[in-house]
Short mmCIF file of C-alpha atoms and ligand atoms in Angstrom, two decimals:
data_model
loop_
_atom_site.label_atom_id
_atom_site.label_comp_id
_atom_site.label_asym_id
_atom_site.label_seq_id
_atom_site.Cartn_x
_atom_site.Cartn_y
_atom_site.Cartn_z
CA MET A 1 -5.58 31.86 -5.06
CA VAL A 2 -6.14 28.17 -4.53
CA ASP A 3 -3.24 26.81 -2.45
CA PHE A 4 -2.93 23.59 -0.50
CA THR A 5 0.55 24.42 0.87
CA LEU A 6 0.63 23.86 4.62
CA THR A 7 1.80 26.61 6.94
CA ASP A 8 4.78 25.87 9.19
CA GLU A 9 2.33 25.43 12.12
CA GLN A 10 0.21 22.97 10.17
CA ARG A 11 3.27 21.00 9.12
CA ALA A 12 4.39 20.86 12.75
CA LEU A 13 0.87 19.75 13.87
CA ARG A 14 0.92 16.95 11.25
CA GLU A 15 4.38 15.85 12.26
CA MET A 16 3.36 15.76 15.94
CA ALA A 17 0.28 13.69 15.09
CA HIS A 18 2.36 11.38 12.88
CA ASP A 19 4.94 10.91 15.62
CA PHE A 20 2.17 10.11 18.12
CA ALA A 21 0.65 7.60 15.68
CA GLU A 22 4.03 5.90 15.13
CA LYS A 23 5.23 5.83 18.72
CA GLU A 24 2.06 5.57 20.80
CA MET A 25 -0.58 3.96 18.61
CA ARG A 26 1.15 1.45 16.29
CA PRO A 27 3.07 -0.40 18.97
CA VAL A 28 -0.18 -1.34 20.84
CA ALA A 29 -2.59 -1.50 17.91
CA HIS A 30 -2.35 -5.23 17.47
CA LEU A 31 -2.77 -5.92 21.17
CA HIS A 32 -6.00 -3.93 21.34
CA ASP A 33 -7.15 -5.47 18.08
CA LYS A 34 -6.61 -8.93 19.43
CA ASP A 35 -8.37 -8.64 22.72
CA GLY A 36 -10.79 -5.80 21.85
CA SER A 37 -9.62 -3.73 24.85
CA TRP A 38 -10.07 0.05 25.11
CA PRO A 39 -6.75 1.91 24.73
CA LYS A 40 -7.30 4.11 27.83
CA GLU A 41 -3.61 5.06 28.30
CA VAL A 42 -3.13 6.06 24.64
CA LEU A 43 -6.27 8.20 24.79
CA LYS A 44 -5.09 9.90 27.94
CA LYS A 45 -1.77 10.74 26.29
CA ALA A 46 -3.57 11.98 23.19
CA TRP A 47 -5.65 14.33 25.31
CA GLU A 48 -2.49 15.54 27.13
CA VAL A 49 -0.78 16.49 23.86
CA GLY A 50 -3.82 18.14 22.38
CA LEU A 51 -4.82 15.51 19.82
CA MET A 52 -8.35 15.08 21.20
CA ASN A 53 -11.33 17.49 20.91
CA SER A 54 -9.50 19.23 18.05
CA HIS A 55 -12.35 21.62 17.20
CA LEU A 56 -13.27 22.41 20.83
CA PRO A 57 -12.73 26.14 21.34
CA GLU A 58 -9.97 27.21 23.82
CA GLU A 59 -12.53 28.74 26.19
CA TYR A 60 -13.71 25.21 27.01
CA GLY A 61 -10.17 23.87 27.33
CA GLY A 62 -9.87 22.54 23.73
CA PRO A 63 -7.11 23.17 21.15
CA GLY A 64 -9.41 25.30 18.97
CA ALA A 65 -8.04 23.85 15.70
CA SER A 66 -9.69 24.57 12.38
CA TYR A 67 -11.61 21.86 10.52
CA PHE A 68 -8.78 21.68 8.02
CA GLU A 69 -6.20 21.14 10.79
CA GLY A 70 -8.52 18.47 12.18
CA THR A 71 -8.17 16.54 8.95
CA LEU A 72 -4.42 16.58 9.23
CA ILE A 73 -4.69 15.03 12.73
CA GLU A 74 -7.33 12.48 11.69
CA GLU A 75 -5.34 11.23 8.69
CA GLU A 76 -2.46 10.41 10.92
CA MET A 77 -4.69 8.73 13.48
CA GLY A 78 -6.14 6.54 10.70
CA TRP A 79 -2.57 5.75 9.54
CA GLY A 80 -1.59 4.81 13.13
CA CYS A 81 -4.63 2.67 14.05
CA SER A 82 -8.14 3.60 13.01
CA GLY A 83 -9.62 1.66 15.96
CA ILE A 84 -7.78 3.83 18.45
CA GLY A 85 -8.39 6.80 16.15
CA THR A 86 -12.16 6.35 16.27
CA SER A 87 -12.20 6.33 20.03
CA LEU A 88 -9.91 9.29 20.04
CA SER A 89 -12.02 11.42 17.66
CA CYS A 90 -15.57 10.47 18.72
CA ASN A 91 -15.89 13.33 21.18
CA GLY A 92 -16.14 15.52 18.12
CA LEU A 93 -19.52 14.05 17.19
CA ALA A 94 -20.94 14.72 20.64
CA ILE A 95 -19.46 18.21 20.85
CA ALA A 96 -20.71 19.52 17.52
CA PRO A 97 -24.48 19.68 18.40
CA VAL A 98 -23.61 21.28 21.74
CA LEU A 99 -21.59 23.99 20.06
CA LEU A 100 -24.33 24.50 17.50
CA GLY A 101 -27.36 24.47 19.82
CA GLY A 102 -26.34 24.48 23.44
CA SER A 103 -26.94 27.41 25.88
CA GLU A 104 -23.80 29.06 27.23
CA ALA A 105 -24.38 27.32 30.59
CA THR A 106 -24.62 23.86 28.89
CA LYS A 107 -21.53 24.51 26.89
CA LYS A 108 -19.59 25.61 29.94
CA GLU A 109 -20.70 22.65 32.04
CA TYR A 110 -20.34 19.82 29.56
CA LEU A 111 -17.75 20.90 27.07
CA THR A 112 -15.29 21.94 29.80
CA ARG A 113 -15.48 18.41 31.20
CA LEU A 114 -14.00 17.14 27.93
CA GLY A 115 -11.48 19.92 27.29
CA GLU A 116 -10.16 20.38 30.78
CA GLY A 117 -11.13 17.07 32.35
CA GLY A 118 -10.15 14.69 29.60
CA LEU A 119 -13.50 12.93 29.79
CA PHE A 120 -15.48 11.30 26.91
CA ALA A 121 -18.91 11.92 25.40
CA SER A 122 -20.96 9.92 22.95
CA PHE A 123 -23.33 10.77 20.16
CA CYS A 124 -26.61 8.73 20.33
CA LEU A 125 -28.53 8.81 17.08
CA THR A 126 -28.78 5.25 15.81
CA GLU A 127 -31.29 2.77 17.19
CA PRO A 128 -31.74 -0.93 16.61
CA GLY A 129 -34.63 -0.17 14.20
CA ALA A 130 -33.45 3.26 12.95
CA GLY A 131 -30.04 3.43 11.24
CA SER A 132 -29.98 5.21 7.87
CA ASP A 133 -33.63 6.15 8.44
CA VAL A 134 -33.05 8.54 11.27
CA ALA A 135 -36.61 9.84 11.30
CA SER A 136 -38.04 6.41 12.27
CA MET A 137 -36.39 6.52 15.73
CA ARG A 138 -38.53 5.42 18.65
CA THR A 139 -36.72 6.97 21.60
CA THR A 140 -38.99 9.58 23.19
CA ALA A 141 -38.47 12.67 25.30
CA THR A 142 -41.58 13.80 27.20
CA LYS A 143 -41.73 17.25 28.76
CA LYS A 144 -42.83 17.16 32.41
CA GLY A 145 -42.65 20.58 34.09
CA ASP A 146 -39.03 21.79 33.91
CA LYS A 147 -37.77 18.39 32.95
CA TYR A 148 -37.68 16.00 29.97
CA VAL A 149 -38.06 12.26 30.61
CA ILE A 150 -36.21 10.07 28.14
CA ASN A 151 -37.11 6.47 27.22
CA GLY A 152 -35.48 4.30 24.57
CA GLN A 153 -32.41 2.46 23.36
CA LYS A 154 -29.49 3.55 21.20
CA CYS A 155 -27.00 1.19 19.52
CA PHE A 156 -23.55 1.30 17.88
CA ILE A 157 -22.54 4.08 20.32
CA THR A 158 -18.81 4.78 20.13
CA ASN A 159 -17.29 5.08 23.64
CA GLY A 160 -20.75 4.34 24.99
CA GLU A 161 -19.35 2.39 27.95
CA TYR A 162 -17.00 5.22 28.95
CA ALA A 163 -18.92 8.41 28.22
CA ASP A 164 -19.47 11.02 30.94
CA TRP A 165 -22.41 12.38 28.93
CA TYR A 166 -24.35 11.68 25.76
CA THR A 167 -25.89 13.75 22.98
CA VAL A 168 -29.24 12.02 22.61
CA TYR A 169 -31.80 12.38 19.81
CA ALA A 170 -35.43 11.61 20.74
CA LYS A 171 -38.92 12.11 19.45
CA THR A 172 -40.73 15.08 21.04
CA ASP A 173 -43.57 14.79 18.56
CA LYS A 174 -44.13 11.20 17.47
CA ASP A 175 -46.37 12.16 14.50
CA ALA A 176 -44.15 14.78 12.93
CA GLY A 177 -41.51 12.54 11.23
CA HIS A 178 -38.14 14.28 10.96
CA ARG A 179 -39.73 17.50 12.26
CA GLY A 180 -40.55 15.80 15.63
CA ILE A 181 -36.97 15.03 16.80
CA SER A 182 -35.11 16.98 19.48
CA ALA A 183 -31.54 16.75 20.80
CA PHE A 184 -30.43 16.74 24.40
CA VAL A 185 -27.39 16.49 26.62
CA VAL A 186 -27.90 13.55 28.96
CA PRO A 187 -25.35 13.09 31.76
CA ARG A 188 -24.46 9.47 32.44
CA ASP A 189 -25.31 9.80 36.10
CA ALA A 190 -28.93 10.70 35.20
CA GLY A 191 -29.43 6.93 34.88
CA VAL A 192 -28.03 5.81 31.49
CA VAL A 193 -27.61 2.08 31.41
CA VAL A 194 -24.91 0.42 29.28
CA ASP A 195 -26.54 -2.80 27.98
CA LYS A 196 -23.74 -4.43 26.08
CA LYS A 197 -20.46 -3.97 24.29
CA GLU A 198 -20.21 -5.17 20.68
CA ASP A 199 -17.61 -7.76 19.51
CA LYS A 200 -16.65 -6.34 16.12
CA MET A 201 -14.90 -7.41 12.91
CA GLY A 202 -12.54 -4.42 12.88
CA GLN A 203 -11.60 -1.24 14.70
CA ARG A 204 -11.70 -3.46 17.78
CA ALA A 205 -9.85 -0.90 19.93
CA SER A 206 -12.84 1.43 19.73
CA ASN A 207 -15.63 0.79 22.21
CA THR A 208 -19.11 0.28 20.65
CA ALA A 209 -22.00 -0.19 22.97
CA THR A 210 -25.79 -0.31 23.30
CA VAL A 211 -27.17 2.11 25.88
CA SER A 212 -30.67 2.46 27.35
CA PHE A 213 -32.66 5.31 28.81
CA ASN A 214 -35.41 4.18 31.16
CA GLU A 215 -37.36 7.15 32.62
CA VAL A 216 -34.17 9.19 32.58
CA GLU A 217 -34.98 12.71 33.79
CA ILE A 218 -32.90 15.72 32.63
CA PRO A 219 -33.31 19.46 33.13
CA ALA A 220 -35.27 21.11 30.29
CA GLU A 221 -32.31 23.45 29.69
CA ASN A 222 -30.37 20.46 28.39
CA LEU A 223 -32.35 20.72 25.16
CA LEU A 224 -30.04 21.62 22.26
CA GLY A 225 -31.46 24.21 19.85
CA GLU A 226 -35.21 24.32 19.40
CA GLU A 227 -37.66 21.63 20.32
CA ASN A 228 -38.28 19.52 17.18
CA GLY A 229 -35.16 20.94 15.50
CA GLY A 230 -32.98 17.87 16.31
CA PHE A 231 -32.96 16.33 12.81
CA LYS A 232 -31.45 19.40 11.30
CA LEU A 233 -29.00 19.58 14.11
CA ALA A 234 -27.98 15.97 13.43
CA MET A 235 -27.47 16.71 9.70
CA MET A 236 -25.49 19.84 10.43
CA THR A 237 -23.36 17.82 12.86
CA LEU A 238 -22.64 15.19 10.17
CA ASP A 239 -21.64 17.97 7.71
CA ARG A 240 -19.01 18.95 10.27
CA THR A 241 -17.73 15.52 11.20
CA ARG A 242 -17.72 13.71 7.89
CA PRO A 243 -14.52 15.52 6.65
CA GLY A 244 -12.76 14.09 9.73
CA VAL A 245 -14.07 10.56 9.00
CA ALA A 246 -12.97 10.97 5.38
CA ALA A 247 -9.47 12.04 6.61
CA MET A 248 -9.30 8.91 8.83
CA ALA A 249 -10.18 6.77 5.74
CA VAL A 250 -7.37 8.50 3.80
CA GLY A 251 -5.04 7.53 6.64
CA ILE A 252 -6.16 3.88 6.50
CA ALA A 253 -5.67 3.82 2.72
CA ARG A 254 -2.25 5.47 3.00
CA SER A 255 -1.14 2.97 5.60
CA ALA A 256 -2.31 -0.01 3.44
CA MET A 257 -0.45 1.58 0.47
CA ASP A 258 2.78 2.09 2.48
CA HIS A 259 2.74 -1.51 3.52
CA ALA A 260 2.04 -2.74 0.00
CA ILE A 261 4.90 -0.61 -1.43
CA ALA A 262 7.42 -1.84 1.20
CA TYR A 263 6.41 -5.47 0.71
CA SER A 264 6.47 -5.23 -3.12
CA LYS A 265 10.08 -4.13 -2.96
CA GLU A 266 11.12 -7.03 -0.68
CA ARG A 267 9.17 -9.92 -2.01
CA VAL A 268 10.95 -11.66 -4.91
CA GLN A 269 9.07 -13.80 -7.45
CA PHE A 270 10.22 -14.81 -10.96
CA GLY A 271 13.67 -13.58 -9.99
CA VAL A 272 12.82 -9.92 -9.27
CA PRO A 273 11.07 -7.91 -6.52
CA ILE A 274 7.35 -8.03 -7.36
CA ALA A 275 7.43 -4.18 -7.61
CA ALA A 276 9.21 -4.73 -10.97
CA HIS A 277 6.09 -6.46 -12.35
CA GLN A 278 3.68 -4.21 -14.17
CA ALA A 279 0.70 -5.98 -12.56
CA ILE A 280 1.84 -4.79 -9.19
CA GLN A 281 2.92 -1.32 -10.41
CA PHE A 282 -0.56 -0.69 -11.73
CA MET A 283 -2.15 -1.65 -8.47
CA ILE A 284 0.26 0.69 -6.58
CA ALA A 285 -0.45 3.47 -9.08
CA ASP A 286 -4.23 3.15 -8.57
CA MET A 287 -3.70 3.21 -4.81
CA ALA A 288 -1.67 6.33 -5.07
CA THR A 289 -4.23 8.15 -7.23
CA LYS A 290 -7.09 7.23 -5.00
CA VAL A 291 -5.27 8.35 -1.82
CA HIS A 292 -4.29 11.61 -3.50
CA LEU A 293 -7.80 12.47 -4.71
CA ALA A 294 -9.45 11.30 -1.53
CA ARG A 295 -7.18 13.67 0.43
CA LEU A 296 -7.90 16.64 -1.84
CA GLY A 297 -11.67 16.14 -1.56
CA THR A 298 -11.38 15.75 2.18
CA TRP A 299 -9.32 18.94 2.55
CA GLN A 300 -11.74 20.98 0.41
CA SER A 301 -14.76 19.77 2.36
CA ALA A 302 -13.08 20.91 5.57
CA VAL A 303 -11.78 24.23 4.15
CA LEU A 304 -15.37 25.18 3.17
CA LEU A 305 -16.46 24.80 6.81
CA ASP A 306 -13.57 26.99 7.89
CA GLN A 307 -14.73 29.57 5.41
CA GLY A 308 -18.22 29.43 6.88
CA ALA A 309 -19.71 27.91 3.67
CA ARG A 310 -22.08 25.00 3.49
CA ASN A 311 -20.31 21.74 2.69
CA THR A 312 -23.09 19.19 2.66
CA ILE A 313 -22.34 17.77 -0.84
CA GLU A 314 -18.59 18.12 -0.50
CA SER A 315 -18.49 16.28 2.80
CA SER A 316 -20.56 13.43 1.32
CA HIS A 317 -18.31 13.32 -1.76
CA ALA A 318 -15.24 13.17 0.53
CA LYS A 319 -16.68 10.68 2.99
CA ARG A 320 -18.00 8.36 0.26
CA PHE A 321 -14.93 8.47 -1.88
CA ALA A 322 -12.37 8.19 0.94
CA ALA A 323 -14.31 5.34 2.62
CA ASP A 324 -14.54 3.38 -0.58
CA THR A 325 -10.84 4.18 -1.20
CA ALA A 326 -9.88 2.77 2.22
CA MET A 327 -11.71 -0.47 1.46
CA GLU A 328 -10.39 -0.77 -2.09
CA VAL A 329 -6.77 0.07 -1.28
CA ALA A 330 -6.72 -2.25 1.74
CA THR A 331 -8.25 -5.10 -0.27
CA ASP A 332 -5.57 -4.50 -3.00
CA ALA A 333 -2.84 -4.35 -0.35
CA VAL A 334 -3.89 -7.82 0.76
CA GLN A 335 -3.70 -8.87 -2.91
CA VAL A 336 -0.12 -7.53 -3.22
CA TYR A 337 0.83 -9.57 -0.12
CA GLY A 338 -0.68 -12.68 -1.74
CA GLY A 339 -1.39 -15.51 0.75
CA TYR A 340 0.57 -13.69 3.43
CA GLY A 341 -1.97 -10.85 3.35
CA PHE A 342 -4.53 -13.28 4.72
CA ILE A 343 -2.45 -14.10 7.75
CA LYS A 344 -2.89 -12.11 11.00
CA GLU A 345 0.89 -11.88 11.47
CA TYR A 346 1.00 -9.37 8.55
CA PRO A 347 -0.37 -5.86 8.99
CA VAL A 348 -2.73 -5.57 6.06
CA GLU A 349 -5.13 -8.22 7.40
CA LYS A 350 -6.13 -5.96 10.29
CA ILE A 351 -6.19 -2.85 8.05
CA MET A 352 -8.68 -4.55 5.67
CA ARG A 353 -10.99 -5.43 8.61
CA ASP A 354 -10.64 -1.92 10.00
CA ALA A 355 -11.36 -0.31 6.62
CA LYS A 356 -14.85 -1.87 6.27
CA ILE A 357 -16.57 0.24 8.93
CA MET A 358 -15.62 3.44 7.06
CA GLN A 359 -18.24 2.57 4.41
CA LEU A 360 -20.85 2.06 7.19
CA TYR A 361 -20.58 4.57 10.05
CA GLU A 362 -21.55 8.23 9.94
CA GLY A 363 -23.72 7.42 6.95
CA THR A 364 -23.16 4.45 4.67
CA SER A 365 -21.68 4.93 1.16
CA GLN A 366 -25.23 4.54 -0.14
CA ILE A 367 -26.51 7.30 2.13
CA GLN A 368 -23.71 9.55 0.93
CA ARG A 369 -24.83 8.88 -2.67
CA LEU A 370 -28.39 9.70 -1.61
CA VAL A 371 -27.25 13.08 -0.28
CA ILE A 372 -25.06 13.68 -3.38
CA ALA A 373 -27.89 12.78 -5.77
CA LYS A 374 -30.31 15.10 -3.92
CA GLU A 375 -27.88 17.99 -3.82
CA THR A 376 -26.98 17.47 -7.49
CA LEU A 377 -30.46 17.17 -8.77
CA LEU A 378 -31.76 20.00 -6.56
CA PRO A 379 -28.76 22.24 -6.01
CA ARG A 380 -30.79 24.61 -3.85
CA ARG A 381 -28.19 24.80 -1.12
CA ALA A 382 -25.02 25.26 -3.08
CA GLU A 383 -24.43 28.96 -2.28
CA GLU A 384 -25.85 28.90 1.27
CA PRO A 385 -23.64 29.75 4.21
CA ALA A 386 -23.21 27.01 6.81
CA PRO A 387 -25.76 27.62 9.56
CA ALA A 388 -23.77 28.60 12.66
CA THR A 389 -26.52 27.76 15.14
CA VAL A 390 -30.02 26.27 15.21
N1 LIG B 1 -27.97 20.84 7.05
C1 LIG B 1 -29.06 21.49 7.51
N2 LIG B 1 -30.33 21.00 7.26
C2 LIG B 1 -30.40 19.88 6.55
C3 LIG B 1 -29.35 19.17 6.03
C4 LIG B 1 -28.08 19.69 6.31
N3 LIG B 1 -26.97 19.05 5.88
N4 LIG B 1 -29.75 18.04 5.43
C5 LIG B 1 -31.07 18.04 5.50
N5 LIG B 1 -31.49 19.14 6.17
C6 LIG B 1 -32.87 19.54 6.43
C7 LIG B 1 -33.65 19.83 5.17
O1 LIG B 1 -33.52 21.19 4.79
C8 LIG B 1 -35.05 19.43 5.57
O2 LIG B 1 -35.58 20.58 6.31
P1 LIG B 1 -37.14 20.87 6.35
O3 LIG B 1 -37.70 19.98 7.39
O4 LIG B 1 -37.19 22.33 6.83
O5 LIG B 1 -37.70 20.63 5.06
C9 LIG B 1 -34.85 18.33 6.54
O6 LIG B 1 -33.56 18.44 7.04
C10 LIG B 1 -35.06 16.96 5.91
O7 LIG B 1 -34.10 16.87 4.81
P2 LIG B 1 -34.20 15.83 3.68
O8 LIG B 1 -35.58 15.89 3.12
O9 LIG B 1 -33.02 16.06 2.75
O10 LIG B 1 -34.03 14.46 4.41
P3 LIG B 1 -34.28 13.00 3.90
O11 LIG B 1 -35.25 12.41 4.76
O12 LIG B 1 -34.59 13.04 2.40
O13 LIG B 1 -32.84 12.33 3.97
C11 LIG B 1 -30.95 11.30 5.06
C12 LIG B 1 -32.24 12.22 5.18
C13 LIG B 1 -31.29 9.93 4.55
C14 LIG B 1 -29.94 11.96 4.19
C15 LIG B 1 -30.60 11.30 6.55
O14 LIG B 1 -31.60 10.63 7.24
C16 LIG B 1 -29.25 10.71 6.80
O15 LIG B 1 -28.20 11.38 6.65
N6 LIG B 1 -29.21 9.47 7.26
C17 LIG B 1 -28.02 8.81 7.67
C18 LIG B 1 -27.83 9.07 9.09
C19 LIG B 1 -26.44 8.67 9.48
O16 LIG B 1 -25.44 9.13 8.93
N7 LIG B 1 -26.35 7.75 10.45
C20 LIG B 1 -25.14 7.30 10.95
C21 LIG B 1 -25.11 7.35 12.42
S1 LIG B 1 -24.54 8.82 13.03
S2 LIG B 1 -22.79 8.30 13.65
#
């Protein structure tokens, strides 16, 4: 039976996340947006109540929530403030490759620091010259005895300034394209240098940094999965994290829609609240449809993961549609507000700036279409189980 009814526990989890978003995130969202400061206190509270590291198993101190439950949390975080939400959920990206490819000792050492210690970790894939084209990365990892030596630079790293350790992708065979990339856990104290913090258009509460690795030595056992298996590990990670990003986008869209609905009932023009005008009603109706369908696609992409099925195309459908929905609904919410929507004093201005990154990070909307096209034209993977390890 297909049933999207939430259990009592799931409803309670969603309510708890919503309460946190309303009481802890929204009151400080504009402050962090204005000065671009990192919401350390909010993140600490989120960790204390179990809203961080949602998929981290209990044995490493995590809440051990399902992927589906993760989407319930992420939607509320996006509704509260997606800048804070991004900093709050980014451990998930660093954790996934460790869960998939790390030795038991690596998992114990590094995952426990997040689950029990409340620390942060970052995912380092993108480089100044290698964004969508992952395989063109130039960071190298050279094996020397029982160590790897890492050299290179990674950019757009969420929480890069505050991470205790990094999941780093580097070339172990420069001539092998995507089959020459490996993934490693690199502790910050091995010599990671934070070069600069970015000053961004939106999601200004999240920390985004450039980090460098200059002759950084790490033990060979910090390799995740097999040598030269890093590209696949990165793709498998994104399959697991894109449903959460999609959920955050649903939350952004829902927040923009909520504001637009409330404003349209208050604002009077031509003698009636503007909600009485069909032009506004149709905009609100389109918002509601998009939010509804984006959520359903998001939930399904997560449920497949919980069932152990491969969700590559579904997670790209969800991420693409939800991200575009966030941008479209936020833009239309500004339209409903009219000139006031363009003023910083009103909430939808920030939401529209925040929404834009959803079409860019964790694979642009164009990259999602590339994945969807490939999977649709060559549906070779449709019935495959989701690989559990590499
Ligand atoms: N799960 C497991 N394996 C996968 C996979 C997945 N979801 N997707 C691809 N692979 C494997 C393929 O099976 C193939 O394996 P072989 O080497 O054994 O043949 C290999 O990976 C290459 O796959 P493919 O040919 O589909 O890769 P392309 O180079 O055509 O496309 C894209 C790769 C563009 C889709 C990829 O580089 C990408 O997703 N880029 C965006 C990266 C991104 O999201 N960056 C944002 C920063 S991360 S926050």
